[in-house]
C-alpha positions as MATLAB code, in Angstrom:
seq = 'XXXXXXXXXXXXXXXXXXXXXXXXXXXXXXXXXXXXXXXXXXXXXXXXXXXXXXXXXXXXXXXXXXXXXXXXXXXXXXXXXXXXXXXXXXXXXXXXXXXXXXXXXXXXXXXXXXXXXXXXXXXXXXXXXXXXXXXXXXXXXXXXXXXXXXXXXXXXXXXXXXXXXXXXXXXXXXXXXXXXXXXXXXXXXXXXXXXXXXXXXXXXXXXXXXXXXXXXXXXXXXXXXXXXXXXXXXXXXXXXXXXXXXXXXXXXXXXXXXXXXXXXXXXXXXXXXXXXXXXXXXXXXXXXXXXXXXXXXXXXXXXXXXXXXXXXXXXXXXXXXXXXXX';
ca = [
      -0.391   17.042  -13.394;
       1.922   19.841  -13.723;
       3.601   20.779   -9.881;
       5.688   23.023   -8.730;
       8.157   21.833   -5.562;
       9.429   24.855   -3.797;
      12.845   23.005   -2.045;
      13.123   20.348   -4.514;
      16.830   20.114   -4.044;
      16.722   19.666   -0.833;
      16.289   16.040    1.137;
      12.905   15.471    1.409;
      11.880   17.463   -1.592;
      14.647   16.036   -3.881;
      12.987   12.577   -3.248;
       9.519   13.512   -3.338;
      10.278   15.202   -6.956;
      11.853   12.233   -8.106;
       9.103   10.401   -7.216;
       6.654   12.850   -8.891;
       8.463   12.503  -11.841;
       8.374    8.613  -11.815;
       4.545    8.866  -11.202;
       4.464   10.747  -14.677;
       3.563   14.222  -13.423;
       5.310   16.890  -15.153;
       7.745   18.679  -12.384;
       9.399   22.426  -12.001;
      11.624   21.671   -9.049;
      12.350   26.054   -7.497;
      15.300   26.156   -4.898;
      17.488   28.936   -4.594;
      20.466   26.232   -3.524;
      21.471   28.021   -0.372;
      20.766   24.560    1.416;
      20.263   22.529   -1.579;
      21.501   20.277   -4.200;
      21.395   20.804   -8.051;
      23.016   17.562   -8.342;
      19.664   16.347   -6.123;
      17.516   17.529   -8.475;
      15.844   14.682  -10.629;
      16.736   14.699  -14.362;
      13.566   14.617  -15.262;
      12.708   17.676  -13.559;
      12.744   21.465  -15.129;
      15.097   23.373  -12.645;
      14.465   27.102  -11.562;
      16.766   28.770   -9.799;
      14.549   31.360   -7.624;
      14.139   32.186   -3.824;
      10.524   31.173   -3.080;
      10.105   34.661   -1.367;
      10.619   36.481   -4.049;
       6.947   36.608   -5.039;
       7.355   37.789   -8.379;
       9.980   35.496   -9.299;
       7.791   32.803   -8.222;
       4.843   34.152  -10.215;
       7.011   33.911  -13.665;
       7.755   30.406  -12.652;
       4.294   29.742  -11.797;
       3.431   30.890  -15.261;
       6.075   29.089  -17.236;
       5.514   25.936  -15.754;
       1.511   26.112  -15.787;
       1.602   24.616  -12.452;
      -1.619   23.135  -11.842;
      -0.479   22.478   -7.814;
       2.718   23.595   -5.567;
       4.837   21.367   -3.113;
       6.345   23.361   -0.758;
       9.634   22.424    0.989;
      11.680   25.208    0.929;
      12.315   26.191    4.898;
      14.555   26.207    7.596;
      14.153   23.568    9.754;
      16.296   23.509   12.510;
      14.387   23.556   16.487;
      17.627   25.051   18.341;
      18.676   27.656   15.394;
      15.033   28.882   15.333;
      15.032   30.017   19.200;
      18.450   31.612   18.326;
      17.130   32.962   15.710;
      13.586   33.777   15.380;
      12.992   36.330   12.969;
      14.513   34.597   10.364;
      12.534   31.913   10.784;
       9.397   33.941   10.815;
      11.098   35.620    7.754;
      12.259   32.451    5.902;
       9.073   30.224    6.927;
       6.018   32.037    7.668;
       6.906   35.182    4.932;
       8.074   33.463    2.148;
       4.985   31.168    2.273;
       2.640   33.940    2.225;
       4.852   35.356   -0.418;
       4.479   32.255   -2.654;
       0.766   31.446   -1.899;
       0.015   34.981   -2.852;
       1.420   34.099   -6.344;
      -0.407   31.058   -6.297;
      -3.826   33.129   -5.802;
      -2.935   35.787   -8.070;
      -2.370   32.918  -11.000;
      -4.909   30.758  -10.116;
      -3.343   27.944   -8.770;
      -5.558   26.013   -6.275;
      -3.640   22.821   -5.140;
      -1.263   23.154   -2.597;
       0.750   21.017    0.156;
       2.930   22.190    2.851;
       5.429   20.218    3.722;
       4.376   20.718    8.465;
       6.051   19.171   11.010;
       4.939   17.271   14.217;
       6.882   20.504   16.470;
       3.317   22.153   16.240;
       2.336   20.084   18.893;
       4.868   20.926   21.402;
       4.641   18.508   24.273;
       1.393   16.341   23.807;
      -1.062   15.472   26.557;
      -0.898   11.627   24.849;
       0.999    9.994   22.671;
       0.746    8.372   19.862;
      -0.573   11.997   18.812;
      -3.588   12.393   16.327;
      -4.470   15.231   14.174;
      -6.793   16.631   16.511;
      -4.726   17.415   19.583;
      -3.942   20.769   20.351;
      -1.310   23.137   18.527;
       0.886   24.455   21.095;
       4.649   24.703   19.806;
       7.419   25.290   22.008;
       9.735   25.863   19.607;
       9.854   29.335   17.051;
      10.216   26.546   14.148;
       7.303   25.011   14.880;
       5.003   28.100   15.344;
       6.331   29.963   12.011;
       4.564   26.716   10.828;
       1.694   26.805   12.492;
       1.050   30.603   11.392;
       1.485   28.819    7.768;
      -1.157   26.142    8.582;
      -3.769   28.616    9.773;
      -3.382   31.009    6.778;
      -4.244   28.024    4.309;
      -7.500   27.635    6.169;
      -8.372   31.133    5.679;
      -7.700   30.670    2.342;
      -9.865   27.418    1.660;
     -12.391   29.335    2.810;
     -12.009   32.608    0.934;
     -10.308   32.062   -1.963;
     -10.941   28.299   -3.007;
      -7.420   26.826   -1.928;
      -7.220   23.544   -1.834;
      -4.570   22.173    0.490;
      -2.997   19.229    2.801;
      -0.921   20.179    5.559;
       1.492   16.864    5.848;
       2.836   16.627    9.395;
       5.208   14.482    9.860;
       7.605   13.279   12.205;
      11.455   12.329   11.876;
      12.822   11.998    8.099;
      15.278    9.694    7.754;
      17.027    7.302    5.482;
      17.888    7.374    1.765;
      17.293    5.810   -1.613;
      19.864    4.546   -4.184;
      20.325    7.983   -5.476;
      19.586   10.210   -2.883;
      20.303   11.094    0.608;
      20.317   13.297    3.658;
      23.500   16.068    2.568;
      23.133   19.165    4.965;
      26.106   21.308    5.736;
      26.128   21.788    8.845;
      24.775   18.487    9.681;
      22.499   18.366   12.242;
      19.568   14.987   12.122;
      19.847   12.391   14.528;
      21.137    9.318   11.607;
      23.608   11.037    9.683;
      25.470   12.573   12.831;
      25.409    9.010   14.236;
      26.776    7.448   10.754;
      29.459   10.722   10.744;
      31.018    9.091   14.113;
      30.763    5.866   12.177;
      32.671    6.812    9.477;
      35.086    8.891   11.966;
      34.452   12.040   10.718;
      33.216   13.865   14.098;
      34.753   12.231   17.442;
      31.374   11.548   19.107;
      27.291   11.521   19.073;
      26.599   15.015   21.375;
      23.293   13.966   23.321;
      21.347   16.089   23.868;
      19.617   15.249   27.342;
      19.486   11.953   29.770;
      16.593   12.985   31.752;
      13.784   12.990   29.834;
      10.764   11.163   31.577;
      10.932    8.599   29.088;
      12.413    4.844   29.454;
      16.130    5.435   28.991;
      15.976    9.251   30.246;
      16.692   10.453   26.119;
      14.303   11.745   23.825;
      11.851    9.492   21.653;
      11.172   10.162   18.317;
       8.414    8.507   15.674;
      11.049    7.498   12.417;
       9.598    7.657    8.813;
      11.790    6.676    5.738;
      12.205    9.607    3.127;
      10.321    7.332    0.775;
       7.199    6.630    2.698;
       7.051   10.277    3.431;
       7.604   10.966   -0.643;
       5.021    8.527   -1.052;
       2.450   10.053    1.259;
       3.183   13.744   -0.581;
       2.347   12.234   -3.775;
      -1.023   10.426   -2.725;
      -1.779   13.750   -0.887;
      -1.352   15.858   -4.430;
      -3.279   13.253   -6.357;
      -6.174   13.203   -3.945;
      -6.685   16.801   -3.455;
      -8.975   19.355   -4.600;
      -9.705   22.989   -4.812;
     -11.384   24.536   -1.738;
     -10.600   21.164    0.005;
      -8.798   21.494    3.780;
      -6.876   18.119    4.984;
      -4.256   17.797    7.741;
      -2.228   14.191    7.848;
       0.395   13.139   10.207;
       2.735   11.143    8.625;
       4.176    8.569   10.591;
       5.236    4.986   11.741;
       3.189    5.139   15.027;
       6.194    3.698   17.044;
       8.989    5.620   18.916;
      12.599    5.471   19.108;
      14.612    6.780   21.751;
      18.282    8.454   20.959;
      20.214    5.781   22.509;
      17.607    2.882   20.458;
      18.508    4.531   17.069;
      22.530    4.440   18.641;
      22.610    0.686   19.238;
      20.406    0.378   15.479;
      23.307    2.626   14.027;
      26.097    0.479   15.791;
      24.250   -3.124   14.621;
      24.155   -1.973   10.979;
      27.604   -0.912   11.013;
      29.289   -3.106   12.814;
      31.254   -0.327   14.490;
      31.638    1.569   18.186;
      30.075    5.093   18.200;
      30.806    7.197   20.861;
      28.554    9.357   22.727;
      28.748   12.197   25.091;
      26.326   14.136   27.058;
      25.284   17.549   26.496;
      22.329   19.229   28.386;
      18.663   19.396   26.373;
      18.578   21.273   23.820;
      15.382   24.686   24.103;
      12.206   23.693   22.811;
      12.599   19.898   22.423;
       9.572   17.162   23.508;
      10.080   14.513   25.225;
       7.936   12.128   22.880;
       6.846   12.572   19.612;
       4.777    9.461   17.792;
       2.271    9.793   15.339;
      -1.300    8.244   15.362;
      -1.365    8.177   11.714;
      -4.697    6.483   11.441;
      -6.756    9.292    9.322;
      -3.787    9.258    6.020;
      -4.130    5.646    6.406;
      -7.959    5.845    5.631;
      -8.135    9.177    3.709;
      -5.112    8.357    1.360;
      -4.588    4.562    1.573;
      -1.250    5.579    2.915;
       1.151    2.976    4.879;
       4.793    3.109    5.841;
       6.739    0.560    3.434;
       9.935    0.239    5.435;
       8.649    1.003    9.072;
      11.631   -1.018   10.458;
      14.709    1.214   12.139;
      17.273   -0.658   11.378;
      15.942   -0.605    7.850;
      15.982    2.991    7.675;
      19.527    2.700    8.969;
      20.770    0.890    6.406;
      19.704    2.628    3.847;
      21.390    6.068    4.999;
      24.226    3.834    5.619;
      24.623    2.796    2.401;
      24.112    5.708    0.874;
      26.737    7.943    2.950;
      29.086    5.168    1.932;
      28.707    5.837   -1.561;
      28.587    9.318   -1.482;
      30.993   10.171    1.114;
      31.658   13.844    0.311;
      27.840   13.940   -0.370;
      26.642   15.358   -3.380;
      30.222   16.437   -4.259;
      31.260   13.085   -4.679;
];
């Protein structure tokens, strides 16, 4: 299959590509490297250098490449930034999506997934959460998704789209090659392995007094390679007009402090850690019930384990320790 991955040198998409590539699909990876790598980029991936909401860019892409399908990574993805600034995640998120699936239409191209996120579900009435609970965000991020979501179902139904919305919960770890490289750094592993590696002074946490066990927030971990993995089955599986919706997760929750004490048992070292108050439009809990990928795609979390997921960003930051610029 020929695909097109919007974001495709960034984290998630950078691995997912790779693993397209490996699969034997023929890739165009499109990222405008504002946030991304081109040293991420897999070499067996065509590079574009376009911003995915520049529709017509996208549509000469589209057309060189023959893209049969479209990955879509490319998006801000940051909870507090969004509530600082919300129209530029509306602009950068909701927009440019509507900019690039109105190239898709225009050319024909009828296979698409969207890389979601569990923050359309704001705080959950139960947890582990399943695909059918409802959408309320609480967070400007998570709603310039949701807008996303509901436009593909309008256009499943009108125009033939075939799509899977992939919601999934906290990305984390690395492969051999790549890793997590965002500047600022903000994910839960890496700023733990930066105090490691005594690069920042101390782990800021973000809130003791969630109702949850230890008072911090919990958080369903998935390794960057199961989550890869799930995009890929998603792709092969899907077809025009077809609607699906996955979470993609692990099923089990780790608090801040548990992934702390996993960080400080792979390392060996003492992290600091210092409160700060919560952070705006942050859940208490967030676990997947991940039940309907596991029977629609035959989908399962390879390295479920924490400290596994640990280790590999650990090693990984170790050999690239200026990141990509190493």
């Amino acid at each position: 299959m020929r695909i097109l991955v919007t974001g495709g040198a960034g984290y998630i998409g950078s691995v997912t590509a790779d693993a397209l590539v490996r699969r034997g699909h023929e890739v165009t990876v499109l990222d405008d490297l504002r946030s991304g790598h081109r040293d991420a980029v897999p070499s067996g991936a065509t590079f574009a250098l376009a911003d995915v909401a520049e529709r017509e860019a996208v549509g000469r892409v589209l057309e060189a490449s023959r893209a049969d399908a479209v990955m879509h990574f490319a998006a801000s993805s940051l909870v507090s930034e969004s509530m600082a600034r919300p129209m530029a995640y509306f602009a950068n998120n909701t927009g440019a999506s509507l900019a690039l699936l109105d190239a898709m239409v225009e050319h024909d191209v009828r296979r698409f997934v969207l890389s979601s996120t569990a923050a359309v579900y704001g705080t959950p009435d139960a947890v582990p959460i399943p695909e059918d609970a409802q959408v309320r965000p609480e967070s400007v991020y998570g709603e310039s998704k949701v807008l996303v979501e509901r436009t593909l179902a309008w256009l499943a139904r009108t125009a033939g789209l075939g799509y899977a919305a992939l919601r999934y919960f906290n990305a984390a770890g690395a492969t051999e090659a790549l890793g997590e490289d965002h500047r600022p750094e903000t994910h839960l592993v890496p700023l733990v392995l930066q105090v490691a590696r005594g690069e920042r002074e101390a782990l800021q946490l973000f809130g003791r007094d969630y109702p949850t066990p230890d008072g911090t927030a919990v958080r369903d971990y998935v390794h960057v390679s199961d989550l890869a993995h799930a995009h890929v089955l998603a792709i092969e599986a899907l077809r025009p007009g077809e609607a699906r919706t996955y979470n993609v997760g692990t099923g089990r929750g780790f608090s801040v402090l548990e992934v702390v004490e996993a960080c400080r048992a792979v390392t060996g070292l003492e992290i600091e850690v210092r409160d700060a108050p919560r952070r705006e439009g942050d859940p208490p809990r967030l676990v997947a019930d991940a039940r309907a990928i596991q029977e629609g795609l035959g989908w399962r979390a390879e390295i479920p384990d924490l400290h596994d997921i640990v280790a590999s960003a650990w090693r990984w930051h170790r050999s690239h320790p200026d990141g990509y610029a190493t």
